[in-house]
Amino acid sequence: MAPLLSAAAVVKRFGAAPALDGVTLAVERAECVALVGESGAGKSTLLRCFNRLVEPDGGAVSVRGRDVRDTDPILLRRGIGYVPQEGGLLPHWRIARNVGVVPWLAGDPAADRLARDALQLVGLEPERYAERWPRELSGGQRQRAAIARALAARPEVVLLDEPFGALDAITRAELQTTFRRLQRELGLTAVLVTHDLREALELGDRVVVMRAGRIEQAAAPATLLGEPATAYVAELLARARVRDP
Amino acid sequence: MRRAATAALIALASAATSGAAQAPPARRAPAEPGRPIVVASKPFGESYLLAEMFAQVLEAHGFAVERRPGLGATELAFEALRTGAIDVYPEYTGTGLTAILHEQPIADPRETFARVATEFERRWGIRWLPPLGFENTYAIAVRRETAESLGLRTLSDLARAAPGLTAGLSPDFIGRPDGLPGIARAYGIRLKAVHALGPAVKYQALAAGKVDVIDGYATDGLIARYDLVVLADDRRFFPPYQAAALVGARLPREAPRAVLALEALSGRITEATMRRLNRRVEADNEPIARVAADAIGELGLGAGGAETAAGEARGDAGRQPLGAYLATQAPTLLRLTLRHLLLVGISLAAAVLLAMPLGLLLERAPRAAEGAIRAVGLLQTIPGIALLAFMIPLLGIGVVPALVALLLYSLYPILRNTYTGVRNADPEAVSAALAIGMTPGQVLRYVRLPLAAPVIMAGIRTAAVIDVGTATLAAFIGAGGLGDPIVAGLSLSDTRMILSGAIPAALLALLVDAGLGAVEMAVRGER
């Protein structure tokens, strides 16, 4: 079966500098791929190619076997869950409205029920949180709500752009656990961008190490740990001290 | 020779008039029911008074009259006359020659009159009726004790003492060639310092010793009130300023009898009479309507018992305390306040309907935005009077040009705040909204616009408060509102009258701001 998401020799330049320099990647159904690398490695750019927030200069991107250039970008985005780093909740909307926005945009009359179901999934009691304002929630709760928003329309695919990067260590660990559980239970296909190698190893079925717009190595965590393909990957592993007991 | 020329001209004019009188009955002359005769003045005491006299004389002959007192200044009043928005206003030959025709002053009064009469008729079909009988030239005045201690009687004397004296002159006089630059050249006057002072404060400043020399008009009522000495123009520098009725092209055609009625005033008002009348208006604060009625009664031209719009703003002459004065003016002030509110409300609503969509449009075209917004900002720098003057040829006078001017002044704050507000709306929220599949239109409607609402409302409130203040300018163009008592009070040095317009205007500004504040709370309200 064809991969659910694929990028083939994708090139993207911002000005003269290449952000993506011939990247090829396939993501299988129900797989969680973690993109990891330093700032400017191109991981967010690659992520945003899958929902056409970024249009590649070369190569091809497809979702569910269909070239994204042949899709309506608005409908494409509504069919893919998205979680940005700061949550991106609309500050003038209550939590329930925020979470139900995607089905609501699609005209689904069950938007509110879907929103409440999604809140339940991420561990926010709808009775308690549905009518709150985003500013009344903690950072971790807001990020849970953002995940709920990404899941409310029950998409197959979820894109997460440094979703836990702004949280404190304890909250981050809680959210990582919740996400991993949901991803497995719901069989989500997920691409997760992070600059934290430990997080990538923790959450990814496969870890893709990127550097300067290219993929250094794409492998399962155990493989990456055991056989770093390049000196850069080895150095990254050493720096993150993930091999320490 | 010149006399003959003038006489011939007047004869010609009368001939034309009587000719028109025998025109077919399609042009009904007397008391046309359709269109009242519009009588205007410039914003200073003598002009108000003369216009009121014109109006009452016309009314005594059965004509319906509409009063437009206090039109901006020479350019505005003349522009209004030229374009037919008004029919008659009092003007001075010297002003016509130098300020309207932009010609060099002529020393001889008759030659000056002949020149303006010929040129105005030729260029615009506008007619100078024969002069009223007095001249109102510039008067350079000093306090009596200054004149006595320094031995000042003439402008030549002033030239001698000038290096020790400070002058307070109207900005107009400082700039015009027949003003300060002219006398400085003609007499070699070099003053220690020159301050630009408005007519409302000049006399007080002189009386209080803040300045030593001021410019005024020969017939100012305040010269007598403050016991000032007018220095003689011994080299006859100032051009003659004979007062006369200036009549637009339409009136002789449509109502020749009205022109004849106005001509009955020609040659009937002496300088002494005018000074006495001005004093009653400017120093004793008598109602203009009453003074005018007395004056034309003395001349045997009145109908008696005329009531007027110009007089309304003044109320009783007595020196009531401000509170009591405001109380007696309450009905008038209420009417003016409502008019003011109407001007502000309509212009503001139009500005919102124009500037907000434009701001949203520019948000989509950021490259064009800065330039466009700056261009609109430039409008803000056009002085109010100038803007009004530009507009007369297009829109005439009255409410419409006032609304347009106010609209133009309200655009910038609303446009700028709308654009900035939607542009700077929480970038995280905006990019997330795009990423989850909102169309650009939905992002605007559900995200940018609500998030920008407080900023946009702030712009609208700014515009509203500016508008309430700027709307006082409407008085200069005959649109009414609280500017009427302010402009009239400034020209008549009547503080009470100024305050009777300024206080309600200030309260209105606070009220409008508070009202829009309440609207803002409602707009921001949750959903």
JSON list of C-alpha atoms in Angstrom, two decimals, chain B residues 338-414:
[
{"chain": "B", "resi": 338, "resn": "LEU", "atom": "CA", "xyz": [-28.24, 68.95, 17.84]},
{"chain": "B", "resi": 339, "resn": "ARG", "atom": "CA", "xyz": [-26.97, 70.37, 14.56]},
{"chain": "B", "resi": 340, "resn": "HIS", "atom": "CA", "xyz": [-23.42, 69.79, 15.76]},
{"chain": "B", "resi": 341, "resn": "LEU", "atom": "CA", "xyz": [-24.22, 66.22, 16.73]},
{"chain": "B", "resi": 342, "resn": "LEU", "atom": "CA", "xyz": [-25.83, 65.66, 13.36]},
{"chain": "B", "resi": 343, "resn": "LEU", "atom": "CA", "xyz": [-22.75, 66.95, 11.53]},
{"chain": "B", "resi": 344, "resn": "VAL", "atom": "CA", "xyz": [-20.48, 64.73, 13.61]},
{"chain": "B", "resi": 345, "resn": "GLY", "atom": "CA", "xyz": [-22.74, 61.70, 13.45]},
{"chain": "B", "resi": 346, "resn": "ILE", "atom": "CA", "xyz": [-23.23, 61.70, 9.70]},
{"chain": "B", "resi": 347, "resn": "SER", "atom": "CA", "xyz": [-19.63, 62.48, 8.81]},
{"chain": "B", "resi": 348, "resn": "LEU", "atom": "CA", "xyz": [-18.32, 59.91, 11.26]},
{"chain": "B", "resi": 349, "resn": "ALA", "atom": "CA", "xyz": [-20.63, 57.19, 10.02]},
{"chain": "B", "resi": 350, "resn": "ALA", "atom": "CA", "xyz": [-19.61, 57.92, 6.44]},
{"chain": "B", "resi": 351, "resn": "ALA", "atom": "CA", "xyz": [-15.95, 57.89, 7.45]},
{"chain": "B", "resi": 352, "resn": "VAL", "atom": "CA", "xyz": [-16.34, 54.50, 9.14]},
{"chain": "B", "resi": 353, "resn": "LEU", "atom": "CA", "xyz": [-18.10, 53.07, 6.09]},
{"chain": "B", "resi": 354, "resn": "LEU", "atom": "CA", "xyz": [-15.30, 54.33, 3.88]},
{"chain": "B", "resi": 355, "resn": "ALA", "atom": "CA", "xyz": [-12.15, 53.93, 5.98]},
{"chain": "B", "resi": 356, "resn": "MET", "atom": "CA", "xyz": [-12.81, 50.51, 7.50]},
{"chain": "B", "resi": 357, "resn": "PRO", "atom": "CA", "xyz": [-13.26, 48.60, 4.22]},
{"chain": "B", "resi": 358, "resn": "LEU", "atom": "CA", "xyz": [-10.31, 50.52, 2.80]},
{"chain": "B", "resi": 359, "resn": "GLY", "atom": "CA", "xyz": [-8.18, 49.52, 5.80]},
{"chain": "B", "resi": 360, "resn": "LEU", "atom": "CA", "xyz": [-9.18, 45.88, 5.35]},
{"chain": "B", "resi": 361, "resn": "LEU", "atom": "CA", "xyz": [-8.48, 46.08, 1.64]},
{"chain": "B", "resi": 362, "resn": "LEU", "atom": "CA", "xyz": [-5.04, 47.55, 2.24]},
{"chain": "B", "resi": 363, "resn": "GLU", "atom": "CA", "xyz": [-4.28, 44.73, 4.67]},
{"chain": "B", "resi": 364, "resn": "ARG", "atom": "CA", "xyz": [-4.34, 42.50, 1.59]},
{"chain": "B", "resi": 365, "resn": "ALA", "atom": "CA", "xyz": [-2.07, 44.86, -0.34]},
{"chain": "B", "resi": 366, "resn": "PRO", "atom": "CA", "xyz": [0.60, 45.82, 2.16]},
{"chain": "B", "resi": 367, "resn": "ARG", "atom": "CA", "xyz": [2.83, 47.24, -0.56]},
{"chain": "B", "resi": 368, "resn": "ALA", "atom": "CA", "xyz": [0.29, 49.90, -1.47]},
{"chain": "B", "resi": 369, "resn": "ALA", "atom": "CA", "xyz": [-0.81, 50.39, 2.12]},
{"chain": "B", "resi": 370, "resn": "GLU", "atom": "CA", "xyz": [1.77, 52.73, 3.60]},
{"chain": "B", "resi": 371, "resn": "GLY", "atom": "CA", "xyz": [1.60, 55.12, 0.68]},
{"chain": "B", "resi": 372, "resn": "ALA", "atom": "CA", "xyz": [-2.16, 55.17, 0.60]},
{"chain": "B", "resi": 373, "resn": "ILE", "atom": "CA", "xyz": [-2.49, 55.73, 4.32]},
{"chain": "B", "resi": 374, "resn": "ARG", "atom": "CA", "xyz": [0.08, 58.50, 4.25]},
{"chain": "B", "resi": 375, "resn": "ALA", "atom": "CA", "xyz": [-1.79, 60.18, 1.41]},
{"chain": "B", "resi": 376, "resn": "VAL", "atom": "CA", "xyz": [-4.93, 60.15, 3.52]},
{"chain": "B", "resi": 377, "resn": "GLY", "atom": "CA", "xyz": [-2.86, 61.46, 6.43]},
{"chain": "B", "resi": 378, "resn": "LEU", "atom": "CA", "xyz": [-1.85, 64.41, 4.28]},
{"chain": "B", "resi": 379, "resn": "LEU", "atom": "CA", "xyz": [-5.48, 65.48, 4.22]},
{"chain": "B", "resi": 380, "resn": "GLN", "atom": "CA", "xyz": [-5.15, 65.95, 7.96]},
{"chain": "B", "resi": 381, "resn": "THR", "atom": "CA", "xyz": [-2.52, 68.62, 7.42]},
{"chain": "B", "resi": 382, "resn": "ILE", "atom": "CA", "xyz": [-4.69, 70.84, 5.21]},
{"chain": "B", "resi": 383, "resn": "PRO", "atom": "CA", "xyz": [-5.87, 73.73, 7.36]},
{"chain": "B", "resi": 384, "resn": "GLY", "atom": "CA", "xyz": [-9.61, 73.67, 7.86]},
{"chain": "B", "resi": 385, "resn": "ILE", "atom": "CA", "xyz": [-10.27, 77.01, 6.26]},
{"chain": "B", "resi": 386, "resn": "ALA", "atom": "CA", "xyz": [-8.22, 76.09, 3.21]},
{"chain": "B", "resi": 387, "resn": "LEU", "atom": "CA", "xyz": [-10.07, 72.79, 2.81]},
{"chain": "B", "resi": 388, "resn": "LEU", "atom": "CA", "xyz": [-13.37, 74.63, 3.00]},
{"chain": "B", "resi": 389, "resn": "ALA", "atom": "CA", "xyz": [-12.17, 77.15, 0.43]},
{"chain": "B", "resi": 390, "resn": "PHE", "atom": "CA", "xyz": [-11.19, 74.37, -1.99]},
{"chain": "B", "resi": 391, "resn": "MET", "atom": "CA", "xyz": [-14.60, 72.85, -1.62]},
{"chain": "B", "resi": 392, "resn": "ILE", "atom": "CA", "xyz": [-16.82, 75.86, -2.29]},
{"chain": "B", "resi": 393, "resn": "PRO", "atom": "CA", "xyz": [-16.53, 75.69, -6.09]},
{"chain": "B", "resi": 394, "resn": "LEU", "atom": "CA", "xyz": [-17.53, 72.02, -5.99]},
{"chain": "B", "resi": 395, "resn": "LEU", "atom": "CA", "xyz": [-20.10, 71.93, -3.22]},
{"chain": "B", "resi": 396, "resn": "GLY", "atom": "CA", "xyz": [-21.05, 75.51, -2.44]},
{"chain": "B", "resi": 397, "resn": "ILE", "atom": "CA", "xyz": [-21.60, 76.42, 1.19]},
{"chain": "B", "resi": 398, "resn": "GLY", "atom": "CA", "xyz": [-23.69, 75.00, 3.98]},
{"chain": "B", "resi": 399, "resn": "VAL", "atom": "CA", "xyz": [-24.05, 71.53, 5.40]},
{"chain": "B", "resi": 400, "resn": "VAL", "atom": "CA", "xyz": [-22.77, 69.41, 2.50]},
{"chain": "B", "resi": 401, "resn": "PRO", "atom": "CA", "xyz": [-19.23, 70.83, 2.22]},
{"chain": "B", "resi": 402, "resn": "ALA", "atom": "CA", "xyz": [-19.01, 70.84, 6.02]},
{"chain": "B", "resi": 403, "resn": "LEU", "atom": "CA", "xyz": [-19.88, 67.14, 6.09]},
{"chain": "B", "resi": 404, "resn": "VAL", "atom": "CA", "xyz": [-17.34, 66.37, 3.39]},
{"chain": "B", "resi": 405, "resn": "ALA", "atom": "CA", "xyz": [-14.63, 68.30, 5.20]},
{"chain": "B", "resi": 406, "resn": "LEU", "atom": "CA", "xyz": [-15.39, 66.52, 8.47]},
{"chain": "B", "resi": 407, "resn": "LEU", "atom": "CA", "xyz": [-15.46, 63.20, 6.66]},
{"chain": "B", "resi": 408, "resn": "LEU", "atom": "CA", "xyz": [-12.03, 63.85, 5.18]},
{"chain": "B", "resi": 409, "resn": "TYR", "atom": "CA", "xyz": [-10.65, 64.78, 8.61]},
{"chain": "B", "resi": 410, "resn": "SER", "atom": "CA", "xyz": [-12.10, 61.60, 10.17]},
{"chain": "B", "resi": 411, "resn": "LEU", "atom": "CA", "xyz": [-10.67, 59.16, 7.64]},
{"chain": "B", "resi": 412, "resn": "TYR", "atom": "CA", "xyz": [-7.10, 58.99, 8.81]},
{"chain": "B", "resi": 413, "resn": "PRO", "atom": "CA", "xyz": [-7.44, 57.77, 12.41]},
{"chain": "B", "resi": 414, "resn": "ILE", "atom": "CA", "xyz": [-9.98, 55.14, 11.39]}
]
